[in-house]
Amino acid sequence: ELKVEQNPLFLSMQEGKNYTIYCNYSTTSDRLYWYRQDPGKSLESLFVLLSNGAVKQEGRLMASLDTKARLSTLHITAAVHDLSATYFCAVDLRQGAQKLVFGQGTRLTINP
Amino acid sequence: DVKVTQSSRYLVKRTGEKVFLECVQDMDHENMFWYRQDPGLGLRLIYFSYDVKMKEKGDIPEGYSVSREKKERFSLILESASTNQTSMYLCASGAPIKNIQYFGAGTRLSVL
């Protein structure tokens, strides 16, 4: 059974600081997704990582994938309040079939 | 813009009632999914469908069934609602080659 674990589950940080959210998973997969969810809203796709060593960046967020370590990271650079949200990683259990297993989510709060 | 529409944002039902949650997508996607979201557990896959009249169980199908009579519509059915089915339900759709799932706004169901 595939398990996807995020760390930390809660993160409170100050504006301007850097931090990293970790996503570990327990079985082989080379497709990993990051989603963002604002309070009361649905999930929005952030990044799709499709191979070992993949790195994607959008603004202050950068995601990477190490399939050998079964680890993905979401790095936040110089955080701003607008990035406050819950972030989920998800692993594709069946390659290309989009059968996703989600992590528990990381609730990120960025304080002025 | 991809649109995934769930018929209700909030529903309150009584124990034992039959409940229908409807989801419609407008992008001709082959794949459709139903998840439930509970605090600390992330999203868990209930059922998914790769084509009309096709369905496959996800990780937590017990107490649920689905129907997909048309490509754009995927319904989740709670045959006899129970209090432990109180949750947020999210529908998603996706095309295999695009590697992204698009989510609806969610239905918050309370079973009393």
Coordinates of N, CA, C and O in Angstrom, one line a residue, chain B residues 12-19 80-86 110-112:
Chain B
V12 N -27.3 19.0 4.0 CA -27.6 18.4 5.3 C -28.6 17.3 5.0 O -29.7 17.5 4.5
K13 N -28.2 16.1 5.5 CA -29.1 14.9 5.3 C -29.2 14.2 6.6 O -28.5 14.4 7.5
R14 N -30.3 13.3 6.6 CA -30.5 12.5 7.8 C -29.9 11.1 7.6 O -29.9 10.6 6.5
T15 N -29.6 10.5 8.7 CA -29.1 9.1 8.7 C -30.1 8.2 8.0 O -31.3 8.3 8.2
G16 N -29.6 7.4 7.1 CA -30.4 6.5 6.3 C -31.0 7.0 5.0 O -31.5 6.2 4.2
E17 N -30.8 8.3 4.8 CA -31.3 8.8 3.5 C -30.4 8.4 2.4 O -29.2 8.2 2.6
K18 N -30.9 8.4 1.2 CA -30.1 8.1 0.0 C -29.7 9.5 -0.5 O -30.5 10.4 -0.7
V19 N -28.4 9.7 -0.8 CA -27.9 11.0 -1.2 C -27.1 10.9 -2.5 O -26.4 9.9 -2.8
S80 N -27.2 4.7 1.9 CA -27.9 4.9 3.2 C -26.9 5.7 4.0 O -26.0 5.1 4.7
A81 N -27.1 7.0 4.0 CA -26.1 7.9 4.7 C -25.9 7.6 6.1 O -26.9 7.3 6.9
S82 N -24.7 7.7 6.6 CA -24.4 7.5 8.0 C -23.6 8.7 8.5 O -23.0 9.4 7.7
T83 N -23.5 8.9 9.8 CA -22.9 10.0 10.3 C -21.4 10.1 10.0 O -20.8 11.1 9.9
N84 N -20.8 8.9 9.9 CA -19.3 8.9 9.5 C -19.1 9.2 8.1 O -17.9 9.2 7.6
Q85 N -20.1 9.5 7.3 CA -19.9 10.0 6.0 C -20.0 11.5 5.9 O -19.9 12.1 4.8
T86 N -20.1 12.2 7.1 CA -20.0 13.6 7.1 C -18.6 14.0 6.7 O -17.6 13.6 7.3
S110 N -23.2 17.1 5.6 CA -23.4 16.8 7.0 C -24.5 15.8 7.1 O -25.6 16.0 6.6
V111 N -24.3 14.7 7.8 CA -25.3 13.7 8.0 C -25.6 13.7 9.5 O -24.8 13.4 10.3
L112 N -26.9 13.9 9.8 CA -27.3 14.1 11.2 C -28.1 12.9 11.7 O -28.7 12.1 10.9

